PDB file of C-alpha atoms in Angstrom:
ATOM      1  CA  MET A 197      29.366-209.181  77.580  1.00  0.00           C
ATOM      2  CA  GLN A 198      33.149-207.910  79.058  1.00  0.00           C
ATOM      3  CA  SER A 199      34.551-209.487  82.541  1.00  0.00           C
ATOM      4  CA  ILE A 200      33.305-206.998  84.663  1.00  0.00           C
ATOM      5  CA  ASP A 201      36.153-205.206  85.507  1.00  0.00           C
ATOM      6  CA  VAL A 202      37.218-205.278  82.423  1.00  0.00           C
ATOM      7  CA  ILE A 203      34.457-202.501  82.250  1.00  0.00           C
ATOM      8  CA  TYR A 204      34.605-201.379  85.303  1.00  0.00           C
ATOM      9  CA  LYS A 205      38.461-201.370  86.547  1.00  0.00           C
ATOM     10  CA  ARG A 206      37.074-200.515  90.627  1.00  0.00           C
ATOM     11  CA  ALA A 207      34.284-204.039  90.613  1.00  0.00           C
ATOM     12  CA  ILE A 208      34.694-205.472  93.516  1.00  0.00           C
ATOM     13  CA  THR A 209      34.033-209.645  93.409  1.00  0.00           C
ATOM     14  CA  THR A 210      33.703-211.908  96.708  1.00  0.00           C
ATOM     15  CA  GLU A 211      32.579-214.975  97.315  1.00  0.00           C
ATOM     16  CA  GLN A 212      29.960-213.108 100.605  1.00  0.00           C
ATOM     17  CA  PRO A 213      28.343-210.186  99.820  1.00  0.00           C
ATOM     18  CA  LYS A 214      29.108-207.336 101.629  1.00  0.00           C
ATOM     19  CA  LEU A 215      27.429-204.323 101.023  1.00  0.00           C
ATOM     20  CA  ASP A 216      28.038-201.084 101.309  1.00  0.00           C
ATOM     21  CA  GLU A 217      25.690-198.142 100.619  1.00  0.00           C
ATOM     22  CA  SER A 218      28.399-196.097  98.709  1.00  0.00           C
ATOM     23  CA  ARG A 219      28.247-199.311  96.046  1.00  0.00           C
ATOM     24  CA  LEU A 220      25.415-201.385  93.446  1.00  0.00           C
ATOM     25  CA  HIS A 221      25.746-205.145  94.205  1.00  0.00           C
ATOM     26  CA  TYR A 222      24.850-207.652  92.413  1.00  0.00           C
ATOM     27  CA  TYR A 223      24.854-211.983  92.381  1.00  0.00           C
ATOM     28  CA  ASP A 224      26.575-213.444  89.660  1.00  0.00           C
ATOM     29  CA  LYS A 225      24.689-216.171  90.125  1.00  0.00           C
ATOM     30  CA  GLN A 226      26.568-217.961  86.808  1.00  0.00           C
ATOM     31  CA  GLN A 227      29.869-217.590  87.658  1.00  0.00           C
ATOM     32  CA  ASN A 228      27.883-217.900  91.850  1.00  0.00           C
ATOM     33  CA  ARG A 229      29.781-214.738  92.949  1.00  0.00           C
ATOM     34  CA  TYR A 230      29.084-211.452  94.339  1.00  0.00           C
ATOM     35  CA  ILE A 231      29.887-208.256  91.963  1.00  0.00           C
ATOM     36  CA  SER A 232      30.141-204.238  93.760  1.00  0.00           C
ATOM     37  CA  ILE A 233      30.970-200.767  92.040  1.00  0.00           C
ATOM     38  CA  PRO A 234      30.732-197.600  92.816  1.00  0.00           C
ATOM     39  CA  LYS A 235      27.372-196.311  92.004  1.00  0.00           C
ATOM     40  CA  GLU A 236      29.541-192.707  90.115  1.00  0.00           C
ATOM     41  CA  ASP A 237      30.737-195.836  87.949  1.00  0.00           C
ATOM     42  CA  VAL A 238      27.684-196.535  86.787  1.00  0.00           C
ATOM     43  CA  SER A 239      24.974-194.292  84.736  1.00  0.00           C
ATOM     44  CA  GLU A 240      21.514-195.012  84.419  1.00  0.00           C
ATOM     45  CA  ARG A 241      21.811-197.239  81.406  1.00  0.00           C
ATOM     46  CA  GLU A 242      24.206-199.622  82.391  1.00  0.00           C
ATOM     47  CA  GLU A 243      22.314-200.021  85.713  1.00  0.00           C
ATOM     48  CA  GLN A 244      19.389-201.246  83.719  1.00  0.00           C
ATOM     49  CA  LEU A 245      21.488-203.016  81.655  1.00  0.00           C
ATOM     50  CA  LEU A 246      23.637-204.309  84.835  1.00  0.00           C
ATOM     51  CA  SER A 247      20.751-205.626  85.669  1.00  0.00           C
ATOM     52  CA  HIS A 248      19.223-207.889  83.279  1.00  0.00           C
ATOM     53  CA  PHE A 249      22.881-209.966  83.672  1.00  0.00           C
ATOM     54  CA  PHE A 250      22.722-209.534  87.130  1.00  0.00           C
ATOM     55  CA  VAL A 251      20.415-209.971  90.694  1.00  0.00           C
ATOM     56  CA  ARG A 252      20.093-206.573  91.846  1.00  0.00           C
ATOM     57  CA  ILE A 253      21.219-206.585  95.369  1.00  0.00           C
ATOM     58  CA  ARG A 254      18.716-203.225  97.046  1.00  0.00           C
ATOM     59  CA  GLU A 255      21.005-201.524  99.880  1.00  0.00           C
ATOM     60  CA  ASP A 256      18.879-203.288 102.680  1.00  0.00           C
ATOM     61  CA  GLY A 257      19.694-207.195 101.714  1.00  0.00           C
ATOM     62  CA  GLU A 258      16.920-207.466  99.960  1.00  0.00           C
ATOM     63  CA  ALA A 259      17.864-209.915  96.722  1.00  0.00           C
ATOM     64  CA  SER A 260      15.659-209.442  94.268  1.00  0.00           C
ATOM     65  CA  GLN A 261      15.140-213.428  92.944  1.00  0.00           C
ATOM     66  CA  PHE A 262      15.961-214.410  90.447  1.00  0.00           C
ATOM     67  CA  SER A 263      13.026-214.842  88.284  1.00  0.00           C
ATOM     68  CA  SER A 264       9.953-212.351  87.680  1.00  0.00           C
ATOM     69  CA  ALA A 265       7.617-215.677  89.020  1.00  0.00           C
ATOM     70  CA  GLU A 266      10.115-215.792  91.810  1.00  0.00           C
ATOM     71  CA  GLN A 267      10.016-212.026  92.407  1.00  0.00           C
ATOM     72  CA  ALA A 268       6.115-212.207  92.522  1.00  0.00           C
ATOM     73  CA  TRP A 269       5.804-214.185  95.021  1.00  0.00           C
ATOM     74  CA  TRP A 270       8.155-213.220  96.727  1.00  0.00           C
ATOM     75  CA  ASN A 271       5.989-209.429  97.242  1.00  0.00           C
ATOM     76  CA  PHE A 272       2.797-210.730  97.730  1.00  0.00           C
ATOM     77  CA  LEU A 273       4.538-213.154 101.124  1.00  0.00           C
ATOM     78  CA  MET A 274       6.637-210.293 101.974  1.00  0.00           C
ATOM     79  CA  LYS A 275       4.589-207.183 100.879  1.00  0.00           C
ATOM     80  CA  ASP A 276       1.445-207.895 100.832  1.00  0.00           C
ATOM     81  CA  GLY A 277       0.989-208.473  97.098  1.00  0.00           C
ATOM     82  CA  GLU A 278      -1.452-210.132  94.884  1.00  0.00           C
ATOM     83  CA  CYS A 279      -1.366-213.962  95.181  1.00  0.00           C
ATOM     84  CA  PRO A 280       0.104-215.473  91.633  1.00  0.00           C
ATOM     85  CA  ALA A 281      -1.525-217.381  88.582  1.00  0.00           C
ATOM     86  CA  LEU A 282      -1.054-220.821  89.460  1.00  0.00           C
ATOM     87  CA  ASN A 283      -1.706-224.141  86.654  1.00  0.00           C
ATOM     88  CA  ALA A 284      -2.860-226.091  89.245  1.00  0.00           C
ATOM     89  CA  ASP A 285      -6.164-224.665  92.050  1.00  0.00           C
ATOM     90  CA  ARG A 286      -3.670-225.825  95.367  1.00  0.00           C
ATOM     91  CA  VAL A 287       0.554-225.210  95.847  1.00  0.00           C
ATOM     92  CA  ARG A 288       2.386-226.408  99.420  1.00  0.00           C
ATOM     93  CA  PHE A 289       6.080-224.801 100.256  1.00  0.00           C
ATOM     94  CA  LEU A 290       8.844-226.251 101.824  1.00  0.00           C
ATOM     95  CA  TYR A 291      10.618-223.679 104.050  1.00  0.00           C
ATOM     96  CA  MET A 292      14.316-224.907 103.511  1.00  0.00           C
ATOM     97  CA  LYS A 293      17.611-223.329 105.730  1.00  0.00           C
ATOM     98  CA  LEU A 294      21.061-224.035 104.968  1.00  0.00           C
ATOM     99  CA  SER A 295      24.102-224.202 106.332  1.00  0.00           C
ATOM    100  CA  GLU A 296      26.081-222.298 103.398  1.00  0.00           C
ATOM    101  CA  ASN A 297      25.064-219.160 101.475  1.00  0.00           C
ATOM    102  CA  ASP A 298      25.347-220.452  98.357  1.00  0.00           C
ATOM    103  CA  ARG A 299      22.568-220.643  96.177  1.00  0.00           C
ATOM    104  CA  GLY A 300      24.041-220.759  92.922  1.00  0.00           C
ATOM    105  CA  SER A 301      24.908-224.610  94.499  1.00  0.00           C
ATOM    106  CA  PHE A 302      21.466-225.434  96.456  1.00  0.00           C
ATOM    107  CA  LEU A 303      20.035-224.350  92.472  1.00  0.00           C
ATOM    108  CA  GLU A 304      21.991-226.502  90.534  1.00  0.00           C
ATOM    109  CA  ALA A 305      21.130-229.765  93.508  1.00  0.00           C
ATOM    110  CA  ALA A 306      17.617-229.093  93.829  1.00  0.00           C
ATOM    111  CA  HIS A 307      17.008-228.692  89.785  1.00  0.00           C
ATOM    112  CA  THR A 308      18.859-231.872  88.940  1.00  0.00           C
ATOM    113  CA  PHE A 309      17.048-234.700  91.878  1.00  0.00           C
ATOM    114  CA  PHE A 310      14.087-233.510  91.700  1.00  0.00           C
ATOM    115  CA  ASP A 311      12.603-234.154  88.478  1.00  0.00           C
ATOM    116  CA  HIS A 312       9.426-231.867  89.757  1.00  0.00           C
ATOM    117  CA  ALA A 313       9.518-228.277  88.507  1.00  0.00           C
ATOM    118  CA  PHE A 314       8.876-225.896  91.063  1.00  0.00           C
ATOM    119  CA  LEU A 315       9.498-222.322  92.507  1.00  0.00           C
ATOM    120  CA  VAL A 316      11.940-220.922  94.574  1.00  0.00           C
ATOM    121  CA  VAL A 317      12.042-218.326  96.991  1.00  0.00           C
ATOM    122  CA  TRP A 318      14.446-216.763  98.645  1.00  0.00           C
ATOM    123  CA  THR A 319      13.780-215.036 102.604  1.00  0.00           C
ATOM    124  CA  GLY A 320      16.673-214.832 103.747  1.00  0.00           C
ATOM    125  CA  GLU A 321      20.929-215.588 102.971  1.00  0.00           C
ATOM    126  CA  LYS A 322      20.645-219.439 104.341  1.00  0.00           C
ATOM    127  CA  GLU A 323      17.059-219.782 104.017  1.00  0.00           C
ATOM    128  CA  CYS A 324      14.467-220.074 100.826  1.00  0.00           C
ATOM    129  CA  ILE A 325      11.063-222.218 100.443  1.00  0.00           C
ATOM    130  CA  LEU A 326      10.209-223.824  96.800  1.00  0.00           C
ATOM    131  CA  ILE A 327       6.712-223.319  95.745  1.00  0.00           C
ATOM    132  CA  GLU A 328       5.323-226.205  94.710  1.00  0.00           C
ATOM    133  CA  GLU A 329       1.554-226.925  92.422  1.00  0.00           C
ATOM    134  CA  GLU A 330      -0.403-229.896  93.360  1.00  0.00           C
ATOM    135  CA  SER A 331       0.446-233.226  91.414  1.00  0.00           C
ATOM    136  CA  ASP A 332      -0.316-236.059  91.132  1.00  0.00           C
ATOM    137  CA  TYR A 333       3.252-237.221  92.186  1.00  0.00           C
ATOM    138  CA  PRO A 334       4.042-234.657  95.599  1.00  0.00           C
ATOM    139  CA  ILE A 335       7.355-234.431  96.829  1.00  0.00           C
ATOM    140  CA  GLN A 336       7.532-237.604  99.790  1.00  0.00           C
ATOM    141  CA  LYS A 337       8.856-236.822 103.210  1.00  0.00           C
ATOM    142  CA  THR A 338      11.864-239.665 101.586  1.00  0.00           C
ATOM    143  CA  GLU A 339      12.811-238.009  98.614  1.00  0.00           C
ATOM    144  CA  ALA A 340      13.100-235.374 100.878  1.00  0.00           C
ATOM    145  CA  GLN A 341      15.353-236.442 102.591  1.00  0.00           C
ATOM    146  CA  THR A 342      17.731-238.074 100.117  1.00  0.00           C
ATOM    147  CA  PHE A 343      18.037-235.139  98.510  1.00  0.00           C
ATOM    148  CA  LEU A 344      19.368-233.156 102.001  1.00  0.00           C
ATOM    149  CA  ASP A 345      22.006-236.322 101.621  1.00  0.00           C
ATOM    150  CA  VAL A 346      23.144-235.116  97.999  1.00  0.00           C
ATOM    151  CA  LEU A 347      23.398-231.664  99.158  1.00  0.00           C
ATOM    152  CA  ALA A 348      25.225-232.876 102.217  1.00  0.00           C
ATOM    153  CA  GLY A 349      27.556-235.324 100.200  1.00  0.00           C
ATOM    154  CA  ASP A 350      27.987-233.847  97.139  1.00  0.00           C
ATOM    155  CA  PHE A 351      27.697-229.605  97.217  1.00  0.00           C
ATOM    156  CA  TYR A 352      28.470-230.128 101.412  1.00  0.00           C
ATOM    157  CA  ILE A 353      26.175-228.256 102.357  1.00  0.00           C
ATOM    158  CA  THR A 354      24.034-229.733 105.073  1.00  0.00           C
ATOM    159  CA  GLY A 355      19.543-228.586 105.414  1.00  0.00           C
ATOM    160  CA  ARG A 356      16.316-228.669 106.559  1.00  0.00           C
ATOM    161  CA  LEU A 357      13.667-229.006 105.548  1.00  0.00           C
ATOM    162  CA  PHE A 358       9.792-228.215 106.909  1.00  0.00           C
ATOM    163  CA  ILE A 359       6.966-229.469 104.677  1.00  0.00           C
ATOM    164  CA  GLY A 360       3.881-226.938 104.484  1.00  0.00           C
ATOM    165  CA  ARG A 361       0.455-229.036 103.555  1.00  0.00           C
ATOM    166  CA  PHE A 362      -1.021-227.659 100.305  1.00  0.00           C
ATOM    167  CA  ALA A 363      -4.092-225.367 100.519  1.00  0.00           C
ATOM    168  CA  GLN A 364      -5.504-223.338  97.982  1.00  0.00           C
ATOM    169  CA  ALA A 365      -3.673-220.742  96.643  1.00  0.00           C
ATOM    170  CA  SER A 366      -5.385-217.471  97.394  1.00  0.00           C
ATOM    171  CA  ALA A 367      -4.492-214.664  99.685  1.00  0.00           C
ATOM    172  CA  SER A 368      -5.096-216.484 102.991  1.00  0.00           C
ATOM    173  CA  LEU A 369      -1.749-217.938 101.773  1.00  0.00           C
ATOM    174  CA  ARG A 370       0.350-215.404 103.529  1.00  0.00           C
ATOM    175  CA  ASN A 371      -1.433-216.545 106.926  1.00  0.00           C
ATOM    176  CA  LEU A 372      -0.369-219.916 106.524  1.00  0.00           C
ATOM    177  CA  TYR A 373       3.438-218.838 105.262  1.00  0.00           C
ATOM    178  CA  LYS A 374       3.687-217.880 108.503  1.00  0.00           C
ATOM    179  CA  ARG A 375       2.108-220.106 111.066  1.00  0.00           C
ATOM    180  CA  GLU A 376       4.135-222.370 109.305  1.00  0.00           C
ATOM    181  CA  THR A 377       7.465-220.662 108.989  1.00  0.00           C
ATOM    182  CA  GLU A 378       6.816-220.454 112.939  1.00  0.00           C
ATOM    183  CA  ALA A 379       5.778-224.548 112.923  1.00  0.00           C
ATOM    184  CA  ALA A 380       9.529-224.869 111.281  1.00  0.00           C
ATOM    185  CA  ARG A 381      11.387-222.457 113.451  1.00  0.00           C
ATOM    186  CA  LYS A 382      10.057-224.901 116.437  1.00  0.00           C
ATOM    187  CA  ALA A 383      11.233-227.826 114.545  1.00  0.00           C
ATOM    188  CA  VAL A 384      14.117-226.866 114.519  1.00  0.00           C
ATOM    189  CA  LEU A 385      14.147-226.245 118.364  1.00  0.00           C
ATOM    190  CA  LEU A 386      11.765-229.166 119.112  1.00  0.00           C
ATOM    191  CA  VAL A 387      12.787-232.204 116.846  1.00  0.00           C
ATOM    192  CA  PRO A 388      16.388-230.687 116.210  1.00  0.00           C
ATOM    193  CA  GLU A 389      17.788-234.950 115.167  1.00  0.00           C
ATOM    194  CA  GLN A 390      15.147-234.336 112.532  1.00  0.00           C
ATOM    195  CA  ARG A 391      16.378-232.827 109.252  1.00  0.00           C
ATOM    196  CA  VAL A 392      12.449-232.786 107.044  1.00  0.00           C
ATOM    197  CA  THR A 393       9.848-232.084 109.628  1.00  0.00           C
ATOM    198  CA  THR A 394       6.022-231.617 109.076  1.00  0.00           C
ATOM    199  CA  ILE A 395       3.020-230.260 111.063  1.00  0.00           C
ATOM    200  CA  GLU A 396       2.771-234.151 111.862  1.00  0.00           C
ATOM    201  CA  THR A 397       5.971-233.693 113.852  1.00  0.00           C
ATOM    202  CA  VAL A 398       5.436-230.464 115.655  1.00  0.00           C
ATOM    203  CA  ILE A 399       2.060-230.507 116.750  1.00  0.00           C
ATOM    204  CA  PRO A 400       2.941-233.696 119.075  1.00  0.00           C
ATOM    205  CA  TYR A 401       5.760-231.505 121.103  1.00  0.00           C
ATOM    206  CA  LEU A 402       3.104-228.749 121.306  1.00  0.00           C
ATOM    207  CA  PHE A 403       0.203-230.740 122.583  1.00  0.00           C
ATOM    208  CA  LEU A 404       2.956-231.884 125.480  1.00  0.00           C
ATOM    209  CA  ALA A 405       3.470-227.988 125.839  1.00  0.00           C
ATOM    210  CA  GLN A 406       0.129-227.804 127.534  1.00  0.00           C
ATOM    211  CA  SER A 407      -0.583-231.057 129.596  1.00  0.00           C
ATOM    212  CA  ARG A 408       3.332-232.015 130.158  1.00  0.00           C
ATOM    213  CA  SER A 409       3.074-231.583 133.222  1.00  0.00           C
ATOM    214  CA  GLU A 410      -0.188-234.047 134.351  1.00  0.00           C
ATOM    215  CA  LEU A 411       1.353-236.112 131.997  1.00  0.00           C
ATOM    216  CA  SER A 412       3.965-236.869 134.448  1.00  0.00           C
ATOM    217  CA  GLU A 413       2.409-236.614 137.212  1.00  0.00           C
ATOM    218  CA  LEU A 414      -0.085-239.559 135.937  1.00  0.00           C
ATOM    219  CA  PHE A 415       2.613-241.429 134.321  1.00  0.00           C
ATOM    220  CA  ALA A 416       5.132-241.007 136.906  1.00  0.00           C
ATOM    221  CA  GLU A 417       5.939-245.287 137.351  1.00  0.00           C
ATOM    222  CA  GLU A 418       5.804-245.119 133.926  1.00  0.00           C
ATOM    223  CA  LEU A 419       8.255-242.346 133.092  1.00  0.00           C
ATOM    224  CA  LYS A 420      10.658-244.179 135.672  1.00  0.00           C
ATOM    225  CA  TRP A 421      10.581-247.695 133.855  1.00  0.00           C
ATOM    226  CA  PHE A 422      10.683-246.118 130.416  1.00  0.00           C
ATOM    227  CA  GLU A 423      13.716-244.040 131.431  1.00  0.00           C
ATOM    228  CA  SER A 424      16.160-247.042 133.011  1.00  0.00           C
ATOM    229  CA  ASP A 425      14.901-249.161 130.063  1.00  0.00           C
ATOM    230  CA  ASP A 426      15.487-246.738 126.445  1.00  0.00           C
ATOM    231  CA  ASP A 427      15.718-250.538 124.580  1.00  0.00           C
ATOM    232  CA  LEU A 428      11.653-250.804 125.865  1.00  0.00           C
ATOM    233  CA  ARG A 429      10.595-247.308 125.018  1.00  0.00           C
ATOM    234  CA  HIS A 430      13.149-246.878 121.129  1.00  0.00           C
ATOM    235  CA  THR A 431      10.932-250.278 120.714  1.00  0.00           C
ATOM    236  CA  LEU A 432       7.369-248.922 121.616  1.00  0.00           C
ATOM    237  CA  GLN A 433       8.177-245.828 119.944  1.00  0.00           C
ATOM    238  CA  LEU A 434       9.292-247.987 116.433  1.00  0.00           C
ATOM    239  CA  LEU A 435       6.223-250.117 116.661  1.00  0.00           C
ATOM    240  CA  ILE A 436       3.691-246.586 116.963  1.00  0.00           C
ATOM    241  CA  GLN A 437       6.180-244.757 114.530  1.00  0.00           C
ATOM    242  CA  ASN A 438       5.526-248.160 111.738  1.00  0.00           C
ATOM    243  CA  HIS A 439       1.620-248.104 112.243  1.00  0.00           C
ATOM    244  CA  LEU A 440       1.441-251.038 114.830  1.00  0.00           C
ATOM    245  CA  ASN A 441       3.185-253.375 112.318  1.00  0.00           C
ATOM    246  CA  VAL A 442       4.600-255.685 114.649  1.00  0.00           C
ATOM    247  CA  SER A 443       6.664-257.638 111.642  1.00  0.00           C
ATOM    248  CA  GLN A 444       8.037-254.754 110.457  1.00  0.00           C
ATOM    249  CA  THR A 445       9.307-253.413 113.282  1.00  0.00           C
ATOM    250  CA  ALA A 446      10.969-256.474 114.874  1.00  0.00           C
ATOM    251  CA  LYS A 447      12.435-257.224 111.474  1.00  0.00           C
ATOM    252  CA  GLN A 448      13.759-253.200 112.057  1.00  0.00           C
ATOM    253  CA  LEU A 449      14.582-254.173 115.309  1.00  0.00           C
ATOM    254  CA  HIS A 450      16.587-258.105 114.504  1.00  0.00           C
ATOM    255  CA  LEU A 451      14.093-259.984 116.791  1.00  0.00           C
ATOM    256  CA  HIS A 452      12.236-262.090 115.970  1.00  0.00           C
ATOM    257  CA  ARG A 453       8.386-261.456 115.798  1.00  0.00           C
ATOM    258  CA  ASN A 454       7.378-263.872 118.501  1.00  0.00           C
ATOM    259  CA  SER A 455       9.403-261.963 120.280  1.00  0.00           C
ATOM    260  CA  LEU A 456       8.544-258.663 119.971  1.00  0.00           C
ATOM    261  CA  GLN A 457       4.749-259.732 120.839  1.00  0.00           C
ATOM    262  CA  TYR A 458       5.569-260.984 124.335  1.00  0.00           C
ATOM    263  CA  ARG A 459       7.455-257.778 125.057  1.00  0.00           C
ATOM    264  CA  ILE A 460       4.616-255.665 123.764  1.00  0.00           C
ATOM    265  CA  ASP A 461       2.482-258.474 125.858  1.00  0.00           C
ATOM    266  CA  LYS A 462       4.099-257.867 128.782  1.00  0.00           C
ATOM    267  CA  PHE A 463       4.516-253.591 128.804  1.00  0.00           C
ATOM    268  CA  ILE A 464      -0.064-254.662 128.147  1.00  0.00           C
ATOM    269  CA  ASP A 465       0.019-256.151 131.159  1.00  0.00           C
ATOM    270  CA  ARG A 466       2.204-254.489 133.274  1.00  0.00           C
ATOM    271  CA  THR A 467       0.697-250.903 132.632  1.00  0.00           C
ATOM    272  CA  SER A 468      -3.014-252.032 131.643  1.00  0.00           C
ATOM    273  CA  ILE A 469      -2.379-249.518 128.212  1.00  0.00           C
ATOM    274  CA  ASP A 470      -2.695-250.972 125.263  1.00  0.00           C
ATOM    275  CA  VAL A 471      -0.662-250.011 122.691  1.00  0.00           C
ATOM    276  CA  ARG A 472      -2.823-252.306 120.061  1.00  0.00           C
ATOM    277  CA  SER A 473      -4.921-249.305 120.208  1.00  0.00           C
ATOM    278  CA  TYR A 474      -4.938-246.031 118.869  1.00  0.00           C
ATOM    279  CA  GLU A 475      -5.788-244.176 122.629  1.00  0.00           C
ATOM    280  CA  GLY A 476      -3.357-245.898 124.109  1.00  0.00           C
ATOM    281  CA  ALA A 477      -1.319-245.514 121.039  1.00  0.00           C
ATOM    282  CA  LEU A 478      -1.277-241.414 120.730  1.00  0.00           C
ATOM    283  CA  LEU A 479      -0.622-241.909 125.196  1.00  0.00           C
ATOM    284  CA  VAL A 480       2.638-244.032 125.108  1.00  0.00           C
ATOM    285  CA  TYR A 481       3.772-241.857 121.896  1.00  0.00           C
ATOM    286  CA  MET A 482       3.673-239.423 123.866  1.00  0.00           C
ATOM    287  CA  LEU A 483       5.359-240.258 127.279  1.00  0.00           C
ATOM    288  CA  CYS A 484       7.835-241.439 124.976  1.00  0.00           C
ATOM    289  CA  LEU A 485       8.419-237.702 123.724  1.00  0.00           C
ATOM    290  CA  ILE A 486       8.622-235.959 127.523  1.00  0.00           C
ATOM    291  CA  SER A 487      11.336-239.096 128.433  1.00  0.00           C
ATOM    292  CA  THR A 488      13.549-238.262 125.286  1.00  0.00           C
ATOM    293  CA  GLN A 489      13.356-234.499 126.515  1.00  0.00           C
ATOM    294  CA  LYS A 490      14.167-235.156 129.941  1.00  0.00           C
TER     295      LYS A 490
END
């Protein structure tokens, strides 16, 4: 195919979409650029041909997806279409938010880094969801964090990722998508320092929104202690995140195991909260979150 500006003398190519109702707009994924052509310069047959080579962008800014399968998922989630057929019984959504509107670079990075086959459905200029069918080797949180490092280091695009839950492929996925989209939005507000989040990350903060004042009154002394001793708070929070594994936590803190155990015992003696128990660890973790939010 000849260069587009040779065929259409009034065609304009840009790095970012610039919508104009008097023109037809396309995305050239091969060269990662946007093309606009005056409507009167394009016949109906030529319009169909252009849509074969490029991704058509409608006047309202909604870009069609890069494949019929991705378009089917977009129609299902956004337009109440039918749930697309899958090879697996269950599927999950991974919600990506990017710093740049550079679809070509993102897709190159994603398909190069991950061994998994997945669809990418764009929900905004800088937002998309990865649709991952359930397998024996699902994308792990640590793997996602490494991918974001690669994306930033090699393509100069920073990103955040919210990992959804696997669910049956049915019409109910649409409601799950809406709920998880809201959870992903709250994760940005509640834990901005964490680039990869899950529903488990967000839930404690949602509980705190309901019980923060009561916990602050009941454990005012402990909260003051955390506020004056950031090292203690960090130590206990890391211990809980390591599933109460004292040896692993001591190694990360560059402490002798006995020194860390002494700190834990001292905390238990002073507060009567046994952080080694499930209930005690849950309470201490909630108090740590309160103290860091002040």
